[in-house]
Structures are given as C-alpha cells and as structure tokens.
Coordinates of C-alpha atoms and ligand atoms in Angstrom, one line a residue:
M307 CA 17.3 10.7 10.5
S308 CA 15.2 7.8 9.2
E309 CA 11.7 8.4 7.8
P310 CA 8.8 8.1 10.2
E311 CA 6.9 4.8 9.9
V312 CA 3.6 6.7 9.9
L313 CA 3.0 10.0 8.1
T314 CA 0.3 12.2 9.6
R315 CA -0.8 15.6 8.4
V316 CA -3.9 17.6 7.6
E317 CA -4.6 18.5 4.0
G318 CA -7.5 20.8 3.5
R319 CA -10.1 19.5 5.9
V320 CA -8.8 15.9 5.8
G321 CA -6.7 14.2 8.4
R322 CA -4.3 11.9 6.5
I323 CA -2.6 8.9 8.0
T324 CA -0.2 7.1 5.7
L325 CA 1.5 3.8 6.7
N326 CA 5.2 4.2 5.8
R327 CA 7.0 1.0 6.6
P328 CA 7.2 -0.5 3.1
Q329 CA 10.1 -2.9 3.8
A330 CA 7.8 -4.8 6.1
L331 CA 4.6 -4.4 4.1
H332 CA 3.6 -1.7 6.6
A333 CA 3.3 -4.3 9.4
L334 CA 2.4 -2.4 12.6
T335 CA 4.9 -1.6 15.4
T336 CA 3.9 -0.4 18.8
Q337 CA 5.2 3.1 17.9
M338 CA 3.1 3.2 14.7
C339 CA 0.0 2.3 16.7
R340 CA 0.9 5.1 19.2
D341 CA 1.4 7.7 16.4
I342 CA -1.9 6.8 14.6
T343 CA -3.7 7.0 18.0
A344 CA -2.2 10.4 18.8
A345 CA -3.3 11.8 15.4
L346 CA -6.8 10.4 15.7
L347 CA -7.2 11.8 19.2
A348 CA -5.9 15.2 18.1
W349 CA -8.4 15.4 15.2
K350 CA -11.4 13.9 17.1
D351 CA -12.8 17.2 18.4
D352 CA -11.0 19.5 16.0
P353 CA -13.6 21.3 13.8
A354 CA -10.9 21.9 11.1
V355 CA -10.9 18.1 10.4
E356 CA -13.9 16.8 8.5
L357 CA -12.7 13.3 7.7
V358 CA -9.8 10.9 8.2
L359 CA -8.2 9.1 5.2
L360 CA -6.0 6.1 5.9
D361 CA -3.7 4.7 3.2
H362 CA -0.1 3.4 2.7
A363 CA 2.9 4.8 1.0
G364 CA 4.6 3.3 -2.1
E365 CA 3.5 0.5 -4.3
R366 CA 3.0 -2.7 -2.3
G367 CA 0.6 -3.7 0.4
F368 CA -1.7 -1.9 2.7
C369 CA -0.7 -3.6 6.0
A370 CA 0.5 -7.2 6.4
G371 CA -0.2 -7.4 10.1
G372 CA 1.8 -6.8 13.2
D373 CA 5.5 -6.8 14.1
I374 CA 5.5 -10.5 14.8
R375 CA 9.2 -11.0 15.0
M376 CA 9.2 -8.5 17.9
L377 CA 6.2 -10.3 19.5
A378 CA 7.9 -13.7 19.2
E379 CA 11.2 -12.4 20.7
S380 CA 9.2 -10.8 23.6
G381 CA 7.2 -14.0 24.1
Q382 CA 10.3 -16.0 24.6
G383 CA 11.2 -13.6 27.4
D384 CA 8.8 -12.0 29.8
G385 CA 6.3 -11.0 27.2
A386 CA 6.0 -7.4 28.4
A387 CA 6.7 -5.8 25.1
A388 CA 4.2 -8.1 23.4
R389 CA 1.5 -7.2 25.9
E390 CA 2.3 -3.5 25.4
F391 CA 1.8 -3.9 21.7
F392 CA -1.5 -5.7 21.9
H393 CA -2.8 -3.2 24.5
T394 CA -1.9 -0.3 22.3
E395 CA -3.1 -1.9 19.1
Y396 CA -6.5 -2.9 20.5
R397 CA -7.0 0.6 22.0
L398 CA -6.4 1.9 18.5
N399 CA -8.9 -0.6 16.9
H400 CA -11.4 0.4 19.5
L401 CA -10.8 4.2 18.9
L402 CA -11.5 3.6 15.2
F403 CA -14.6 1.6 16.1
C404 CA -16.0 4.6 18.1
Y405 CA -14.6 7.4 16.0
P406 CA -17.1 10.2 15.6
K407 CA -16.0 11.3 12.1
H408 CA -16.0 9.7 8.8
T409 CA -13.0 7.4 8.2
V410 CA -11.9 6.0 4.8
A411 CA -9.4 3.1 4.5
I412 CA -7.8 2.5 1.1
M413 CA -7.0 -1.3 1.0
D414 CA -5.0 -1.1 -2.2
G415 CA -3.0 -4.3 -1.6
V416 CA -2.3 -6.9 1.1
T417 CA -4.7 -6.4 4.1
M418 CA -4.0 -9.0 6.7
G419 CA -4.2 -9.3 10.5
G420 CA -3.3 -5.9 12.0
G421 CA -4.2 -4.2 8.6
V422 CA -7.7 -5.6 9.0
G423 CA -7.9 -4.2 12.5
L424 CA -7.2 -0.7 11.1
S425 CA -9.5 -0.9 8.1
R426 CA -12.5 -2.8 9.2
P427 CA -13.7 -0.3 11.8
C428 CA -13.5 2.5 9.2
R429 CA -16.8 3.8 7.9
F430 CA -15.7 3.4 4.2
R431 CA -13.4 0.6 3.1
V432 CA -12.2 0.7 -0.4
A433 CA -11.0 -2.5 -2.1
T434 CA -9.1 -2.6 -5.4
E435 CA -8.0 -5.4 -7.7
R436 CA -4.8 -5.5 -5.7
T437 CA -6.6 -6.2 -2.4
T438 CA -5.8 -9.5 -0.7
F439 CA -7.6 -10.0 2.6
A440 CA -6.8 -12.6 5.1
M441 CA -6.7 -13.4 8.8
P442 CA -3.7 -15.8 8.6
E443 CA -2.8 -16.0 12.3
T444 CA -3.6 -19.7 13.0
G445 CA -0.7 -20.5 10.5
I446 CA 1.7 -19.0 13.0
G447 CA 0.1 -20.2 16.2
L448 CA -1.5 -16.8 16.9
F449 CA -5.3 -16.1 16.7
P450 CA -7.4 -13.8 14.6
D451 CA -7.4 -10.8 16.9
V452 CA -7.8 -7.0 16.3
G453 CA -11.6 -7.5 16.6
G454 CA -11.9 -10.8 14.8
G455 CA -14.0 -12.1 17.6
W456 CA -16.5 -9.3 16.8
Y457 CA -16.4 -9.0 13.0
L458 CA -15.8 -12.6 11.9
S459 CA -18.5 -14.0 14.2
R460 CA -21.0 -11.5 12.6
M461 CA -20.5 -12.6 9.0
P462 CA -23.2 -14.7 7.4
D463 CA -23.1 -18.5 7.1
H464 CA -20.1 -19.1 9.4
I465 CA -17.8 -17.7 6.7
G466 CA -15.9 -15.7 9.3
L467 CA -15.1 -18.9 11.1
W468 CA -13.9 -20.4 7.8
L469 CA -11.6 -17.4 7.3
A470 CA -10.3 -17.7 10.9
L471 CA -9.6 -21.5 10.8
T472 CA -8.2 -21.7 7.3
G473 CA -6.5 -18.3 7.0
A474 CA -8.0 -18.2 3.5
R475 CA -7.0 -15.3 1.2
I476 CA -9.8 -13.6 -0.6
K477 CA -10.0 -10.8 -3.2
A478 CA -12.1 -7.7 -3.6
A479 CA -15.4 -9.2 -4.8
D480 CA -15.5 -11.6 -1.9
C481 CA -14.6 -8.7 0.5
E482 CA -17.7 -6.9 -0.8
L483 CA -19.9 -10.0 -0.4
L484 CA -18.8 -10.2 3.2
G485 CA -19.1 -6.5 4.0
I486 CA -15.3 -6.3 4.5
A487 CA -15.2 -3.7 1.7
T488 CA -17.9 -1.1 1.2
D489 CA -16.6 0.0 -2.2
Y490 CA -14.5 -1.2 -5.2
V491 CA -12.3 1.2 -7.1
Q492 CA -9.7 0.3 -9.7
S493 CA -6.2 0.8 -8.4
A494 CA -5.4 3.2 -11.2
K495 CA -8.1 5.5 -10.0
V496 CA -7.2 5.5 -6.4
A497 CA -4.9 8.6 -6.6
A498 CA -7.7 10.6 -8.2
L499 CA -10.2 9.4 -5.6
K500 CA -8.0 10.5 -2.8
A501 CA -7.4 13.9 -4.4
A502 CA -11.2 14.3 -4.8
I503 CA -11.9 13.4 -1.2
V504 CA -9.2 15.8 0.1
A505 CA -10.7 18.5 -2.2
D506 CA -14.3 18.0 -0.9
P507 CA -14.5 15.6 2.1
K508 CA -18.2 16.4 2.6
K509 CA -18.9 14.7 -0.7
V510 CA -17.2 11.4 0.2
E511 CA -20.2 9.2 -0.4
T512 CA -21.0 10.7 -3.8
L513 CA -17.4 10.5 -4.8
L514 CA -17.1 6.8 -3.9
T515 CA -20.2 6.1 -6.0
E516 CA -18.7 8.1 -8.9
F517 CA -15.4 6.2 -8.7
E518 CA -17.0 2.8 -8.1
D519 CA -16.3 -0.1 -10.5
D520 CA -17.6 -3.6 -10.7
A521 CA -15.5 -6.0 -8.7
G522 CA -16.9 -9.0 -10.6
R523 CA -18.5 -12.1 -9.3
P524 CA -17.4 -13.3 -5.8
P525 CA -15.8 -16.8 -6.1
L526 CA -16.8 -17.5 -2.6
A527 CA -20.6 -17.6 -3.4
Q528 CA -20.3 -21.0 -4.9
H529 CA -19.0 -22.5 -1.6
Q530 CA -21.3 -20.5 0.7
D531 CA -23.8 -23.3 1.2
E532 CA -21.1 -25.9 2.0
I533 CA -19.3 -23.5 4.4
A534 CA -22.7 -22.9 6.2
K535 CA -23.2 -26.6 6.6
V536 CA -19.6 -27.6 7.6
F537 CA -18.5 -24.6 9.6
G538 CA -21.7 -24.6 11.6
G539 CA -20.4 -27.6 13.5
D540 CA -20.3 -27.6 17.3
N541 CA -16.6 -27.7 17.6
V542 CA -13.4 -28.0 15.6
E543 CA -13.5 -31.8 15.7
A544 CA -17.0 -31.7 14.2
I545 CA -15.9 -29.4 11.4
L546 CA -12.9 -31.6 10.5
A547 CA -15.2 -34.7 10.6
A548 CA -17.7 -33.0 8.3
L549 CA -14.9 -32.1 5.8
K550 CA -13.7 -35.7 5.9
A551 CA -17.2 -36.9 5.2
S552 CA -17.7 -34.7 2.2
N553 CA -16.5 -35.9 -1.1
S554 CA -16.0 -32.4 -2.7
D555 CA -12.5 -31.3 -3.9
W556 CA -13.2 -28.1 -2.0
A557 CA -13.6 -29.9 1.3
A558 CA -10.4 -31.9 0.7
D559 CA -8.6 -28.6 0.2
Q560 CA -9.9 -27.1 3.4
L561 CA -8.9 -30.3 5.3
R562 CA -5.4 -30.1 3.9
V563 CA -5.1 -26.4 4.9
M564 CA -6.5 -26.9 8.4
A565 CA -4.1 -29.8 8.9
S566 CA -1.2 -27.3 8.6
K567 CA -2.5 -24.9 11.2
S568 CA -1.9 -24.8 14.9
P569 CA -4.5 -27.1 16.5
Q570 CA -4.4 -25.1 19.7
T571 CA -5.0 -21.8 18.0
M572 CA -7.7 -23.2 15.8
K573 CA -9.5 -24.2 19.0
V574 CA -8.8 -20.8 20.5
A575 CA -10.2 -19.1 17.4
F576 CA -13.3 -21.2 17.6
R577 CA -14.0 -20.3 21.2
Q578 CA -13.0 -16.6 20.6
L579 CA -15.7 -16.3 17.8
K580 CA -18.4 -18.0 19.9
L581 CA -17.7 -15.6 22.8
G582 CA -17.2 -12.6 20.4
A583 CA -20.7 -13.3 19.0
L584 CA -22.1 -12.9 22.5
A585 CA -20.2 -9.8 23.4
E586 CA -22.5 -6.8 23.9
T587 CA -19.8 -4.2 23.1
F588 CA -16.7 -4.1 20.9
A589 CA -14.7 -3.2 24.1
E590 CA -15.9 -6.3 25.8
N591 CA -14.6 -8.3 22.8
M592 CA -11.3 -6.5 22.8
A593 CA -10.8 -7.2 26.6
M594 CA -11.4 -10.9 25.8
E595 CA -8.9 -10.8 22.9
Y596 CA -6.3 -9.1 25.1
R597 CA -6.5 -12.0 27.6
I598 CA -5.9 -14.5 24.9
G599 CA -3.0 -12.5 23.3
A600 CA -1.3 -12.0 26.7
R601 CA -1.2 -15.8 27.1
V602 CA -0.8 -17.1 23.5
V603 CA 2.3 -14.9 22.8
Q604 CA 4.3 -16.9 25.3
K605 CA 3.2 -20.4 24.1
H606 CA 5.2 -22.9 22.1
D607 CA 3.0 -22.7 19.0
F608 CA 3.5 -19.0 18.5
I609 CA 7.2 -19.1 18.9
E610 CA 7.4 -22.1 16.7
G611 CA 5.0 -20.7 14.1
V612 CA 7.0 -17.5 13.7
R613 CA 10.2 -19.6 13.5
A614 CA 8.8 -21.8 10.7
V615 CA 6.9 -19.2 8.7
I616 CA 8.8 -16.0 9.2
V617 CA 12.3 -16.6 10.5
D618 CA 13.5 -19.9 8.9
K619 CA 10.8 -20.0 6.3
D620 CA 10.8 -23.9 6.2
N621 CA 7.0 -23.7 6.6
T622 CA 7.0 -26.9 8.7
P623 CA 6.0 -25.8 12.2
R624 CA 5.9 -28.6 14.8
W625 CA 2.8 -27.9 16.7
K626 CA 2.3 -29.0 20.3
P627 CA -0.1 -30.5 20.8
A628 CA -0.1 -31.9 17.3
S629 CA -3.8 -32.7 17.0
V630 CA -7.0 -30.9 18.0
E631 CA -8.1 -33.9 20.0
E632 CA -5.1 -33.3 22.3
V633 CA -6.0 -29.7 23.0
T634 CA -7.9 -29.8 26.3
S635 CA -10.6 -27.5 27.4
A636 CA -8.6 -26.9 30.6
A637 CA -5.8 -25.5 28.4
L638 CA -8.3 -23.2 26.7
D639 CA -9.8 -22.2 30.0
E640 CA -6.4 -21.0 31.1
I641 CA -5.9 -18.9 27.9
F642 CA -9.3 -17.2 28.3
A643 CA -9.2 -16.7 32.0
P644 CA -9.5 -13.1 33.4
L645 CA -6.2 -11.4 34.1
P646 CA -5.5 -9.7 37.5
A647 CA -7.7 -6.6 37.6
D648 CA -4.9 -4.2 37.2
Q649 CA -3.7 -6.0 34.0
E650 CA -6.9 -6.2 32.1
W651 CA -7.4 -4.3 28.8
T652 CA -9.3 -1.0 29.0
P653 CA -10.3 1.4 26.3
L654 CA -8.5 4.8 25.9
P655 CA -9.3 7.0 28.9
E656 CA -10.1 9.8 26.4
L657 CA -13.1 7.8 25.2
S658 CA -14.8 7.5 28.6
A659 CA -16.8 10.7 28.7
Ligands
QUE1217 C1 0.4 -14.5 10.1 C2 0.5 -13.2 10.6 C3 1.4 -12.4 9.9 C4 2.1 -12.8 8.8 C5 1.9 -14.1 8.3 C6 1.1 -15.0 9.0 C7 1.7 -11.0 10.3 C8 2.6 -10.2 9.6 C9 3.3 -10.8 8.5 C10 4.2 -10.1 7.7 C11 4.3 -10.3 6.3 C12 5.3 -9.6 5.5 C13 6.1 -8.8 6.1 C14 6.1 -8.6 7.4 C15 5.1 -9.2 8.2 O1 3.0 -12.0 8.1 O2 1.0 -10.5 11.3 O3 7.0 -7.7 8.0 O4 7.1 -8.1 5.3 O5 2.9 -9.0 10.0 O6 0.9 -16.2 8.6 O7 -0.1 -12.8 11.6

C-alpha cells in the first residue's frame, strides 16, 4: 500500500495534520482536502484536542498549490472533477476560517496557491528563512483563489493586487509586513517548536514568542509607495499605463512580468479583488470564487497555461485574447455570473448551526 498523502493523528492534546505528497511539493488533491476536512471536523468539538498543528513531511516545500494537471485534464473534458476539487478545497478553506480552536501552520518552505488557502486562515502562521510565498495563478491562466479575493484585497496599499497580478514571490520578512505570517522562526528550530507546542499547547503564544527570531528588513517596504500609487488604478489598463509612465527600473520589471501573464485572468483577478473587498463574509467571497473557478478551468488560457508552464515547460503560453484591451467586460460578466441555484458553492453543512 502506498503512503497516505495526508497524515492525521492526535499527539497529546494536539491534532496534527501533515501534508505528505513530497514528489509534488505537497500540492493538494481532492482526496487530501477531504482527509484534512474530516480530521478538522472530528476534532472541532472533541475536548481532547486543544489545538491543531499543520505542517509538511520531509525537507522541501509546505504546499505548492493544487493538483493542476488534474484540473487541466478535467477542464478539457466536462470539468466535473475540477469543480469537485474547488468545491471541496473552498469548503476546507472556509472551515479553517471559522475553526473554533487555535490552529498553527508551519510554512517552512514554498507556500503558494492552495498552500496559502490552508495557512492563511490559521490563527498562527509561522514563516522561516525557507518560506517563499506567492499567488502565481495568473501565470497559468488561473486566478488567485482559496480566499485571495478576501485576503489580498484587505492588504494595505493595494499590495495584494500587486501580488495577484504579478505572481511575485516574497520571503518571510515581507510576509510579516503584510500579515501573511504572524511569527518568524529559524528553520533549524522548527522541530523543537513543534515538540514544545505538542507538549503544552495551551502555551502556544508564549512558545512562539520564545522561539521568535528577527526576519530582517522587508525588501517590499521600499516599493510600497510606488505600489500604492500604481496599483490603485481604476483598471488593469490604467495600472499598465502607470507602469509605462514611470521611469523606475522596478516599474519596468513589473511591466515585463505582467506582459507574460494571462490578460484574461489578470482582469478576472482585478474584478475578484474589488468584489472580494466588498464581501461581507468569507463564505460570500468563496461562493464568488467558486463561480469563477467553475468557468475559468474550462477556458483556453488555463489549459494553455498548464501546458506551457507545467506540462511542456516551454514557458511561452499563447494567451487568447493576447492583450488586456481585448478582454471584454461581457466575457468577465459571463465568468462571474451566478451558477444555477443547485450548483452554487455552499459551506460545509456541519458549520450551519
Ligand atoms: C501556478 C499554480 C501552481 C503552480 C505554478 C503556477 C500550482 C501548483 C504548482 C506545482 C508546483 C510544483 C509541483 C506541483 C505543482 O505550480 O497550483 O506538483 O511539484 O500546484 O504558476 O497555481
């Protein structure tokens, strides 16, 4: 029998969830989302479980995202398996958001896409020098889901929109600056931190303070003013125009990066964050994202993006349309439109009490 892709067990008074799909940087499958959800539900009202600790097995990564090969294959057919994945994953994201117990995510490595959806709703989010955070989806014609509409739109100075449109990778100090991480601990001390939390989960806050190190200066701070100015634009076209009008090297870099992303999903992400900012509940945001996911997964840009970046690795996706000017608001309206009532996303029934 092959090893389970998620390990769940109770140690002392701590529920432990360990991602265990190292060959794919712990990218999430539908079954992994189901297994994590089942463990969280079992522990939710169990007085023997004080706290939940979420980490990954082995050396590399925390979680690189989702099983996008499967999503692209499904999207080329009827898309049913892809919708099932998003529905399950977003229910899990929402369960973590609402979870009544302390949750700790150890982001000791790559934390992208689906990995952000798992860690960001946790109460404590530990970064290390190995943490690399990104929402890279516009690079494969997908969109920054798993709550991106909620979290990215609530970051200061439009930095979340910058993360969404460029797929920029940031390190621990920037994660602390943006509230993505609550704590910084050296990777070498993570094992001791976890053991200490398992030994005395009631002391988690004190322990995190004791293990805390200085992440250093956040490199992003020097670009924060320019991001605020440029990414506060009224639409993606205005942002690109502002970057063109700037004479900074940084602006030229952002322009080059954005020119490589899917024009359609950049515009999807822009609208998603504007709507996400207005959402009154996380569940409302997730229902919006599910509508988007259900449509986008069957579109040309996603199939082509996965082909270019993941399958053939030529890194030259041919986007359709090829420019943001050609992406019509009618095309966006279609992507964001409500689904038939019986197909809309809903939270886990266990949470409606
Ligand atoms: C955008 C994404 C993903 C990505 C790259 C993108 C994603 C994802 C992976 C990934 C990376 C390494 C692996 C793996 C998957 O890459 O979601 O199995 O070994 O899972 O530009 O959304």
